[in-house]
mmCIF file of C-alpha atoms and ligand atoms in Angstrom:
data_model
loop_
_atom_site.group_PDB
_atom_site.id
_atom_site.type_symbol
_atom_site.label_atom_id
_atom_site.label_comp_id
_atom_site.label_asym_id
_atom_site.label_seq_id
_atom_site.Cartn_x
_atom_site.Cartn_y
_atom_site.Cartn_z
ATOM 1 C CA MET B 1 -16.907 17.158 12.615
ATOM 2 C CA ILE B 2 -13.237 16.376 13.260
ATOM 3 C CA ASP B 3 -12.271 14.565 10.093
ATOM 4 C CA LEU B 4 -9.430 12.083 10.646
ATOM 5 C CA ARG B 5 -10.313 9.861 7.678
ATOM 6 C CA SER B 6 -7.631 11.100 5.299
ATOM 7 C CA ASP B 7 -5.316 13.984 4.485
ATOM 8 C CA THR B 8 -7.191 14.303 1.184
ATOM 9 C CA VAL B 9 -10.060 16.064 2.989
ATOM 10 C CA THR B 10 -8.068 19.284 3.481
ATOM 11 C CA ARG B 11 -9.445 22.522 2.057
ATOM 12 C CA PRO B 12 -7.313 25.272 0.525
ATOM 13 C CA THR B 13 -6.078 27.764 3.111
ATOM 14 C CA ALA B 14 -6.795 31.498 2.715
ATOM 15 C CA GLY B 15 -3.275 32.135 1.385
ATOM 16 C CA MET B 16 -3.644 29.302 -1.096
ATOM 17 C CA ARG B 17 -6.995 30.611 -2.351
ATOM 18 C CA GLU B 18 -5.447 34.042 -2.836
ATOM 19 C CA ALA B 19 -2.574 32.512 -4.845
ATOM 20 C CA MET B 20 -5.106 30.640 -6.982
ATOM 21 C CA ALA B 21 -7.196 33.760 -7.564
ATOM 22 C CA VAL B 22 -4.306 35.778 -8.937
ATOM 23 C CA ALA B 23 -2.586 32.957 -10.871
ATOM 24 C CA GLU B 24 -1.469 33.746 -14.404
ATOM 25 C CA VAL B 25 -2.920 31.121 -16.728
ATOM 26 C CA GLY B 26 -2.821 29.943 -20.326
ATOM 27 C CA ASP B 27 -3.739 26.851 -22.329
ATOM 28 C CA ASP B 28 -1.601 24.090 -20.839
ATOM 29 C CA VAL B 29 -2.268 21.656 -23.693
ATOM 30 C CA TYR B 30 -0.453 24.232 -25.850
ATOM 31 C CA GLY B 31 2.237 24.337 -23.132
ATOM 32 C CA GLU B 32 1.270 27.968 -22.494
ATOM 33 C CA ASP B 33 0.260 28.005 -18.857
ATOM 34 C CA PRO B 34 3.052 29.935 -17.105
ATOM 35 C CA THR B 35 2.050 28.820 -13.613
ATOM 36 C CA ALA B 36 1.889 25.133 -14.539
ATOM 37 C CA ASN B 37 5.225 25.461 -16.338
ATOM 38 C CA ALA B 38 6.783 27.114 -13.289
ATOM 39 C CA LEU B 39 5.457 24.406 -10.976
ATOM 40 C CA GLU B 40 6.832 21.678 -13.223
ATOM 41 C CA THR B 41 10.253 23.331 -13.327
ATOM 42 C CA GLU B 42 10.286 23.772 -9.540
ATOM 43 C CA VAL B 43 9.268 20.202 -8.773
ATOM 44 C CA ALA B 44 11.761 18.725 -11.242
ATOM 45 C CA ALA B 45 14.533 20.764 -9.584
ATOM 46 C CA LEU B 46 13.436 19.735 -6.079
ATOM 47 C CA PHE B 47 13.959 16.089 -7.004
ATOM 48 C CA GLY B 48 17.105 16.686 -9.055
ATOM 49 C CA HIS B 49 15.434 15.543 -12.279
ATOM 50 C CA GLU B 50 15.202 17.235 -15.670
ATOM 51 C CA ALA B 51 11.466 17.551 -15.982
ATOM 52 C CA ALA B 52 8.051 17.067 -14.415
ATOM 53 C CA LEU B 53 4.459 16.981 -15.604
ATOM 54 C CA PHE B 54 1.356 18.193 -13.779
ATOM 55 C CA CYS B 55 -1.464 15.631 -13.651
ATOM 56 C CA PRO B 56 -4.946 15.828 -12.174
ATOM 57 C CA THR B 57 -4.514 12.910 -9.754
ATOM 58 C CA GLY B 58 -1.957 10.705 -8.085
ATOM 59 C CA THR B 59 -3.472 7.691 -9.784
ATOM 60 C CA MET B 60 -2.940 9.196 -13.232
ATOM 61 C CA ALA B 61 0.603 10.266 -12.330
ATOM 62 C CA ASN B 62 1.422 6.738 -11.134
ATOM 63 C CA GLN B 63 -0.107 5.130 -14.191
ATOM 64 C CA ILE B 64 1.656 7.428 -16.633
ATOM 65 C CA ALA B 65 4.939 6.703 -14.850
ATOM 66 C CA LEU B 66 4.347 2.950 -14.966
ATOM 67 C CA GLN B 67 3.682 3.149 -18.708
ATOM 68 C CA LEU B 68 6.985 4.996 -19.034
ATOM 69 C CA VAL B 69 8.988 2.249 -17.356
ATOM 70 C CA VAL B 70 7.099 -0.936 -18.265
ATOM 71 C CA PRO B 71 6.171 -1.697 -21.894
ATOM 72 C CA PRO B 72 2.977 -3.682 -22.627
ATOM 73 C CA GLY B 73 3.526 -7.316 -21.653
ATOM 74 C CA GLY B 74 6.265 -6.404 -19.195
ATOM 75 C CA GLU B 75 6.167 -6.946 -15.473
ATOM 76 C CA LEU B 76 6.020 -4.605 -12.500
ATOM 77 C CA LEU B 77 7.105 -5.818 -9.049
ATOM 78 C CA CYS B 78 5.727 -4.138 -5.935
ATOM 79 C CA ASP B 79 4.450 -5.066 -2.492
ATOM 80 C CA ALA B 80 0.998 -6.568 -2.121
ATOM 81 C CA ASP B 81 -0.345 -3.509 -0.301
ATOM 82 C CA ALA B 82 1.006 -0.945 -2.753
ATOM 83 C CA HIS B 83 -1.483 1.714 -3.840
ATOM 84 C CA VAL B 84 -0.766 0.903 -7.498
ATOM 85 C CA VAL B 85 -2.116 -2.649 -7.103
ATOM 86 C CA THR B 86 -4.656 -2.045 -4.339
ATOM 87 C CA TYR B 87 -6.521 1.144 -5.159
ATOM 88 C CA GLU B 88 -5.920 1.917 -8.827
ATOM 89 C CA LEU B 89 -8.547 -0.506 -10.087
ATOM 90 C CA GLY B 90 -6.328 -2.574 -12.347
ATOM 91 C CA ALA B 91 -5.190 0.494 -14.292
ATOM 92 C CA ALA B 92 -1.690 -0.834 -15.013
ATOM 93 C CA ALA B 93 -3.170 -3.873 -16.747
ATOM 94 C CA THR B 94 -6.069 -1.981 -18.328
ATOM 95 C CA TYR B 95 -4.143 0.969 -19.776
ATOM 96 C CA GLY B 96 -0.565 -0.242 -19.931
ATOM 97 C CA GLY B 97 -0.901 -3.982 -20.596
ATOM 98 C CA ILE B 98 1.308 -4.351 -17.531
ATOM 99 C CA SER B 99 1.552 -7.567 -15.567
ATOM 100 C CA SER B 100 2.040 -7.051 -11.807
ATOM 101 C CA ARG B 101 3.587 -9.450 -9.287
ATOM 102 C CA THR B 102 3.837 -8.695 -5.602
ATOM 103 C CA TRP B 103 5.946 -9.533 -2.584
ATOM 104 C CA PRO B 104 4.185 -9.877 0.798
ATOM 105 C CA ALA B 105 3.783 -6.465 2.396
ATOM 106 C CA VAL B 106 5.356 -5.867 5.804
ATOM 107 C CA GLY B 107 4.460 -2.298 6.678
ATOM 108 C CA ALA B 108 6.593 0.062 4.630
ATOM 109 C CA ALA B 109 9.620 -2.251 4.610
ATOM 110 C CA VAL B 110 11.372 -3.248 1.396
ATOM 111 C CA ASP B 111 13.846 -6.125 1.394
ATOM 112 C CA PRO B 112 16.125 -5.688 -1.640
ATOM 113 C CA ASP B 113 17.167 -9.374 -1.437
ATOM 114 C CA VAL B 114 13.528 -10.456 -1.820
ATOM 115 C CA VAL B 115 13.132 -8.112 -4.776
ATOM 116 C CA ALA B 116 16.357 -9.429 -6.341
ATOM 117 C CA SER B 117 15.097 -13.017 -6.015
ATOM 118 C CA MET B 118 11.863 -12.136 -7.843
ATOM 119 C CA ILE B 119 13.308 -10.359 -10.869
ATOM 120 C CA ARG B 120 12.834 -12.365 -14.056
ATOM 121 C CA PRO B 121 15.207 -11.710 -16.943
ATOM 122 C CA ASP B 122 14.362 -10.856 -20.505
ATOM 123 C CA GLY B 123 13.494 -13.749 -22.801
ATOM 124 C CA TYR B 124 10.399 -15.371 -24.170
ATOM 125 C CA PHE B 125 9.934 -18.037 -21.467
ATOM 126 C CA ALA B 126 8.668 -15.783 -18.730
ATOM 127 C CA VAL B 127 7.213 -12.314 -18.355
ATOM 128 C CA PRO B 128 10.287 -10.076 -18.064
ATOM 129 C CA THR B 129 10.530 -7.780 -15.068
ATOM 130 C CA ARG B 130 10.892 -4.193 -16.238
ATOM 131 C CA ALA B 131 10.382 -2.148 -13.102
ATOM 132 C CA VAL B 132 10.003 -2.212 -9.346
ATOM 133 C CA ALA B 133 7.679 0.218 -7.559
ATOM 134 C CA VAL B 134 7.977 1.372 -3.963
ATOM 135 C CA GLU B 135 5.723 3.674 -1.953
ATOM 136 C CA GLN B 136 7.179 6.459 0.198
ATOM 137 C CA THR B 137 5.584 6.943 2.690
ATOM 138 C CA HIS B 138 3.487 3.807 2.619
ATOM 139 C CA ASN B 139 -0.269 4.326 2.837
ATOM 140 C CA ARG B 140 -1.434 0.841 3.890
ATOM 141 C CA GLY B 141 1.909 0.467 5.642
ATOM 142 C CA GLY B 142 0.682 2.980 8.236
ATOM 143 C CA GLY B 143 2.624 5.966 6.943
ATOM 144 C CA GLY B 144 5.903 4.100 7.457
ATOM 145 C CA VAL B 145 9.087 5.445 5.908
ATOM 146 C CA ILE B 146 11.420 3.236 3.858
ATOM 147 C CA PRO B 147 14.946 3.806 5.186
ATOM 148 C CA LEU B 148 17.339 5.460 2.768
ATOM 149 C CA ALA B 149 19.815 2.560 3.063
ATOM 150 C CA ALA B 150 17.186 0.074 1.840
ATOM 151 C CA LEU B 151 16.330 2.312 -1.109
ATOM 152 C CA ARG B 152 19.998 2.628 -2.037
ATOM 153 C CA GLU B 153 20.392 -1.147 -1.925
ATOM 154 C CA LEU B 154 17.245 -1.565 -4.016
ATOM 155 C CA ARG B 155 18.692 0.836 -6.599
ATOM 156 C CA ARG B 156 21.836 -1.313 -6.755
ATOM 157 C CA VAL B 157 19.743 -4.460 -7.260
ATOM 158 C CA ALA B 158 17.728 -2.748 -10.004
ATOM 159 C CA ASP B 159 20.846 -1.459 -11.758
ATOM 160 C CA ASP B 160 22.406 -4.934 -11.700
ATOM 161 C CA ALA B 161 19.263 -6.371 -13.274
ATOM 162 C CA GLN B 162 18.723 -3.369 -15.564
ATOM 163 C CA VAL B 163 15.214 -2.710 -14.370
ATOM 164 C CA ALA B 164 13.717 0.678 -13.533
ATOM 165 C CA VAL B 165 12.527 1.867 -10.126
ATOM 166 C CA HIS B 166 9.370 3.948 -9.736
ATOM 167 C CA CYS B 167 8.460 5.698 -6.502
ATOM 168 C CA ASP B 168 4.841 6.353 -5.625
ATOM 169 C CA GLY B 169 5.762 9.421 -3.637
ATOM 170 C CA ALA B 170 2.266 10.693 -2.930
ATOM 171 C CA ARG B 171 3.512 11.431 0.611
ATOM 172 C CA ILE B 172 7.244 11.634 -0.019
ATOM 173 C CA TRP B 173 7.159 15.080 1.607
ATOM 174 C CA HIS B 174 6.317 13.367 4.888
ATOM 175 C CA ALA B 175 9.309 11.033 4.556
ATOM 176 C CA HIS B 176 11.530 14.024 3.798
ATOM 177 C CA VAL B 177 10.308 15.813 6.939
ATOM 178 C CA ALA B 178 10.366 12.699 9.163
ATOM 179 C CA ASP B 179 13.821 11.412 8.188
ATOM 180 C CA GLY B 180 15.424 14.661 7.051
ATOM 181 C CA VAL B 181 16.424 13.125 3.710
ATOM 182 C CA PRO B 182 16.663 15.807 0.987
ATOM 183 C CA LEU B 183 14.066 15.379 -1.772
ATOM 184 C CA ALA B 184 16.852 15.350 -4.369
ATOM 185 C CA THR B 185 18.518 12.429 -2.561
ATOM 186 C CA TYR B 186 15.306 10.475 -2.951
ATOM 187 C CA GLY B 187 14.864 11.731 -6.505
ATOM 188 C CA MET B 188 18.218 10.408 -7.651
ATOM 189 C CA LEU B 189 17.291 6.863 -6.618
ATOM 190 C CA PHE B 190 14.309 6.606 -8.943
ATOM 191 C CA ASP B 191 13.766 6.609 -12.698
ATOM 192 C CA THR B 192 10.307 8.056 -12.184
ATOM 193 C CA LEU B 193 8.367 9.461 -9.263
ATOM 194 C CA SER B 194 4.802 10.545 -8.767
ATOM 195 C CA VAL B 195 4.401 13.191 -6.079
ATOM 196 C CA CYS B 196 1.108 14.513 -4.800
ATOM 197 C CA LEU B 197 0.045 18.036 -3.867
ATOM 198 C CA SER B 198 -3.475 17.228 -2.695
ATOM 199 C CA LYS B 199 -2.771 15.094 0.372
ATOM 200 C CA GLY B 200 -0.770 16.488 3.306
ATOM 201 C CA LEU B 201 0.285 19.520 1.287
ATOM 202 C CA GLY B 202 -3.320 20.665 1.177
ATOM 203 C CA ALA B 203 -3.837 21.627 -2.493
ATOM 204 C CA PRO B 204 -7.277 20.837 -3.928
ATOM 205 C CA ALA B 205 -5.895 18.671 -6.763
ATOM 206 C CA GLY B 206 -2.734 17.762 -8.575
ATOM 207 C CA SER B 207 0.196 15.387 -8.743
ATOM 208 C CA LEU B 208 3.319 15.411 -10.848
ATOM 209 C CA VAL B 209 5.288 12.777 -12.712
ATOM 210 C CA VAL B 210 9.005 13.456 -12.352
ATOM 211 C CA GLY B 211 11.763 12.059 -14.570
ATOM 212 C CA SER B 212 14.151 12.690 -17.429
ATOM 213 C CA ALA B 213 13.275 15.162 -20.191
ATOM 214 C CA ASP B 214 12.633 12.419 -22.749
ATOM 215 C CA LYS B 215 10.424 10.470 -20.357
ATOM 216 C CA ILE B 216 8.365 13.554 -19.522
ATOM 217 C CA GLU B 217 7.941 14.338 -23.212
ATOM 218 C CA ARG B 218 6.413 10.866 -23.600
ATOM 219 C CA ALA B 219 4.445 11.391 -20.390
ATOM 220 C CA ARG B 220 2.803 14.484 -21.925
ATOM 221 C CA PHE B 221 1.617 12.336 -24.814
ATOM 222 C CA ILE B 222 0.301 9.588 -22.497
ATOM 223 C CA ARG B 223 -1.442 12.154 -20.286
ATOM 224 C CA LYS B 224 -3.305 13.573 -23.278
ATOM 225 C CA ARG B 225 -4.291 10.080 -24.386
ATOM 226 C CA MET B 226 -5.643 9.345 -20.902
ATOM 227 C CA GLY B 227 -7.748 12.500 -20.965
ATOM 228 C CA GLY B 228 -5.562 14.418 -18.544
ATOM 229 C CA GLY B 229 -4.713 17.370 -20.785
ATOM 230 C CA MET B 230 -6.217 20.336 -18.957
ATOM 231 C CA ARG B 231 -6.404 23.935 -20.092
ATOM 232 C CA GLN B 232 -6.077 26.909 -17.670
ATOM 233 C CA VAL B 233 -4.647 24.586 -15.065
ATOM 234 C CA GLY B 234 -2.485 27.314 -13.543
ATOM 235 C CA ILE B 235 -5.338 27.898 -11.083
ATOM 236 C CA LEU B 236 -4.516 24.483 -9.599
ATOM 237 C CA ALA B 237 -0.774 24.709 -10.159
ATOM 238 C CA ALA B 238 -0.773 27.955 -8.159
ATOM 239 C CA ALA B 239 -2.202 26.053 -5.205
ATOM 240 C CA GLY B 240 0.597 23.523 -5.560
ATOM 241 C CA ARG B 241 3.280 26.209 -5.744
ATOM 242 C CA TYR B 242 1.825 27.838 -2.655
ATOM 243 C CA ALA B 243 1.808 24.497 -0.831
ATOM 244 C CA LEU B 244 5.444 23.822 -1.689
ATOM 245 C CA ALA B 245 6.510 27.253 -0.501
ATOM 246 C CA ASN B 246 4.443 27.316 2.692
ATOM 247 C CA GLN B 247 3.120 23.942 3.724
ATOM 248 C CA VAL B 248 5.926 21.395 3.606
ATOM 249 C CA GLN B 249 7.805 22.018 6.847
ATOM 250 C CA ARG B 250 4.536 22.281 8.764
ATOM 251 C CA LEU B 251 4.008 18.553 8.137
ATOM 252 C CA ALA B 252 6.132 18.059 11.273
ATOM 253 C CA GLU B 253 3.135 19.413 13.210
ATOM 254 C CA ASP B 254 0.906 16.735 11.667
ATOM 255 C CA HIS B 255 3.457 14.083 12.627
ATOM 256 C CA ALA B 256 3.481 15.358 16.218
ATOM 257 C CA LYS B 257 -0.328 15.268 16.318
ATOM 258 C CA ALA B 258 -0.346 11.709 14.972
ATOM 259 C CA ALA B 259 2.184 10.745 17.669
ATOM 260 C CA ARG B 260 -0.141 12.197 20.326
ATOM 261 C CA LEU B 261 -3.076 10.187 18.973
ATOM 262 C CA ALA B 262 -0.886 7.076 18.877
ATOM 263 C CA ASP B 263 0.248 7.550 22.476
ATOM 264 C CA ALA B 264 -3.361 7.950 23.580
ATOM 265 C CA VAL B 265 -4.671 4.770 21.918
ATOM 266 C CA ALA B 266 -1.570 2.598 22.476
ATOM 267 C CA PRO B 267 -2.592 1.499 26.013
ATOM 268 C CA PHE B 268 -5.656 -0.181 24.436
ATOM 269 C CA GLY B 269 -3.382 -2.464 22.396
ATOM 270 C CA VAL B 270 -4.737 -1.196 19.074
ATOM 271 C CA LEU B 271 -1.709 0.424 17.479
ATOM 272 C CA ALA B 272 -0.898 -1.601 14.342
ATOM 273 C CA ALA B 273 2.560 -0.142 13.718
ATOM 274 C CA GLU B 274 5.007 2.453 14.924
ATOM 275 C CA VAL B 275 3.742 5.891 13.926
ATOM 276 C CA ARG B 276 6.369 7.786 11.920
ATOM 277 C CA THR B 277 4.351 10.343 9.995
ATOM 278 C CA ASN B 278 0.709 11.472 9.813
ATOM 279 C CA LEU B 279 -1.060 8.102 9.622
ATOM 280 C CA VAL B 280 -2.115 6.128 12.693
ATOM 281 C CA PRO B 281 -3.037 2.544 11.716
ATOM 282 C CA LEU B 282 -5.322 0.728 14.150
ATOM 283 C CA ASP B 283 -5.685 -3.012 14.624
ATOM 284 C CA LEU B 284 -8.845 -3.839 16.553
ATOM 285 C CA THR B 285 -8.433 -7.614 16.611
ATOM 286 C CA LYS B 286 -7.727 -7.633 20.352
ATOM 287 C CA THR B 287 -10.715 -5.491 21.269
ATOM 288 C CA PRO B 288 -14.349 -6.607 21.452
ATOM 289 C CA MET B 289 -15.201 -3.889 18.933
ATOM 290 C CA ASP B 290 -15.007 -4.203 15.155
ATOM 291 C CA ALA B 291 -13.921 -1.278 12.976
ATOM 292 C CA HIS B 292 -17.447 -0.302 11.903
ATOM 293 C CA THR B 293 -18.680 -0.181 15.491
ATOM 294 C CA PHE B 294 -15.641 1.877 16.494
ATOM 295 C CA ALA B 295 -16.143 4.299 13.578
ATOM 296 C CA ALA B 296 -19.875 4.616 14.329
ATOM 297 C CA ALA B 297 -19.190 5.363 18.008
ATOM 298 C CA ALA B 298 -16.640 8.007 17.035
ATOM 299 C CA ARG B 299 -18.940 9.542 14.430
ATOM 300 C CA ALA B 300 -21.749 9.833 16.954
ATOM 301 C CA GLU B 301 -19.400 12.060 18.971
ATOM 302 C CA GLY B 302 -18.235 14.129 16.008
ATOM 303 C CA VAL B 303 -15.033 12.319 14.988
ATOM 304 C CA LEU B 304 -14.636 10.660 11.593
ATOM 305 C CA VAL B 305 -12.184 7.764 11.178
ATOM 306 C CA SER B 306 -11.493 5.463 8.220
ATOM 307 C CA VAL B 307 -12.517 1.827 8.194
ATOM 308 C CA LEU B 308 -9.971 -0.158 6.154
ATOM 309 C CA GLY B 309 -11.151 -3.672 6.980
ATOM 310 C CA PRO B 310 -13.390 -5.544 9.429
ATOM 311 C CA ARG B 311 -10.885 -4.997 12.239
ATOM 312 C CA THR B 312 -8.633 -2.288 10.863
ATOM 313 C CA ALA B 313 -9.138 1.440 11.020
ATOM 314 C CA ARG B 314 -7.008 4.521 10.452
ATOM 315 C CA LEU B 315 -6.600 8.018 11.815
ATOM 316 C CA VAL B 316 -4.918 10.702 9.713
ATOM 317 C CA THR B 317 -3.723 14.125 10.806
ATOM 318 C CA HIS B 318 -3.567 17.100 8.444
ATOM 319 C CA LEU B 319 -3.712 20.864 8.342
ATOM 320 C CA GLY B 320 -7.468 20.852 8.981
ATOM 321 C CA VAL B 321 -7.117 19.481 12.530
ATOM 322 C CA ASP B 322 -5.581 21.708 15.161
ATOM 323 C CA ASP B 323 -4.413 20.815 18.664
ATOM 324 C CA ALA B 324 -7.839 21.446 20.190
ATOM 325 C CA ALA B 325 -9.380 19.020 17.686
ATOM 326 C CA ILE B 326 -6.760 16.403 18.551
ATOM 327 C CA ASN B 327 -7.547 16.816 22.266
ATOM 328 C CA ARG B 328 -11.235 16.326 21.550
ATOM 329 C CA ALA B 329 -10.537 13.332 19.272
ATOM 330 C CA ILE B 330 -8.384 11.699 21.958
ATOM 331 C CA ASP B 331 -11.201 12.102 24.420
ATOM 332 C CA VAL B 332 -13.799 10.606 22.056
ATOM 333 C CA LEU B 333 -11.659 7.746 20.727
ATOM 334 C CA THR B 334 -10.355 6.596 24.092
ATOM 335 C CA ARG B 335 -13.902 6.624 25.473
ATOM 336 C CA ALA B 336 -15.043 4.508 22.523
ATOM 337 C CA LEU B 337 -12.182 2.035 23.068
ATOM 338 C CA ARG B 338 -12.939 1.781 26.768
ATOM 339 C CA THR B 339 -16.517 0.543 26.156
HETATM 340 C C1 PLP N 401 0.228 6.300 -1.759
HETATM 341 C C2 PLP N 401 -0.803 6.854 -2.694
HETATM 342 N N1 PLP N 401 -0.538 6.884 -4.004
HETATM 343 C C3 PLP N 401 -1.421 7.362 -4.892
HETATM 344 C C4 PLP N 401 -2.638 7.860 -4.492
HETATM 345 C C5 PLP N 401 -3.618 8.317 -5.526
HETATM 346 O O1 PLP N 401 -3.924 9.649 -5.472
HETATM 347 P P1 PLP N 401 -5.302 10.199 -6.098
HETATM 348 O O2 PLP N 401 -6.352 9.930 -5.101
HETATM 349 O O3 PLP N 401 -5.022 11.647 -6.303
HETATM 350 O O4 PLP N 401 -5.519 9.486 -7.378
HETATM 351 C C6 PLP N 401 -2.959 7.851 -3.126
HETATM 352 C C7 PLP N 401 -4.269 8.356 -2.666
HETATM 353 O O5 PLP N 401 -4.597 8.356 -1.497
HETATM 354 C C8 PLP N 401 -2.018 7.328 -2.200
HETATM 355 O O6 PLP N 401 -2.275 7.275 -0.893
#
């Protein structure tokens, strides 16, 4: 099977498995896992922040970060398609007592003027806005990249209003590779980030919350409360360290493969957005075929694609699909679209 459903389906490479096998470990709840500690130090430095905290999942990293920047009863602003309000099952409200309000999603775009107009000040008449969250790259926004200029303007708006900015940077590595923006340049624009090792980077698990030393000290407490205190977690942290050292720049290959897929399906009028990174969003409204029929036809020929809605589907490239697999997928998918 050629699996184009998600970049979360990757399996550890041989080099990564070797790094995991020989990882030095200790009890991380005691703060004694040298590999986890090293990973946290490395990731904090990459983003120009003081500290970072290893978490089992991107969802937990996002939710810990949101609890850091929004107190119970406070408000988070984000776009209506953001992962934090679409796929995290109400966690911000459930665990953090956080109220969320959204602006209409337009791909990955963020309009700082729209955000500025939504911010509600402190006081007891209305729920006060405490933080704004953005997603880089944007998952439901088709892997789109928020331009640096828009993020800088958003930071200015947030500073003026004294609200925090969180970045769901599950795929921020892709933005870094696509736009050539240094990770530390992104890092400096956000109070907190969550960054993920188990998507395009290919580690089996793990995300980190990144922020100031005092925030990460609190994050450690929240992580334990949420059941995310793990023990000899260096086995997983070693995979993350390996990924950072060896599997970031290769994301450009995934972007090139996604561009090839996009070029192949574009003549059928199904491309939902410009493809910038490793996600290829498909809009099947102008074809006779719905997304389930398309996915079933592809599956029958050995290609797996994601169904995101009745007429929306998605292809994702990652280190588990080589050029030969992309050629085969193009053949299968274009045949399916032709019928
Ligand atoms: C943008 C984004 N943020 C967060 C997550 C959550 O990551 P996890 O599945 O590790 O909880 C995902 C997962 O796909 C994602 O795409």
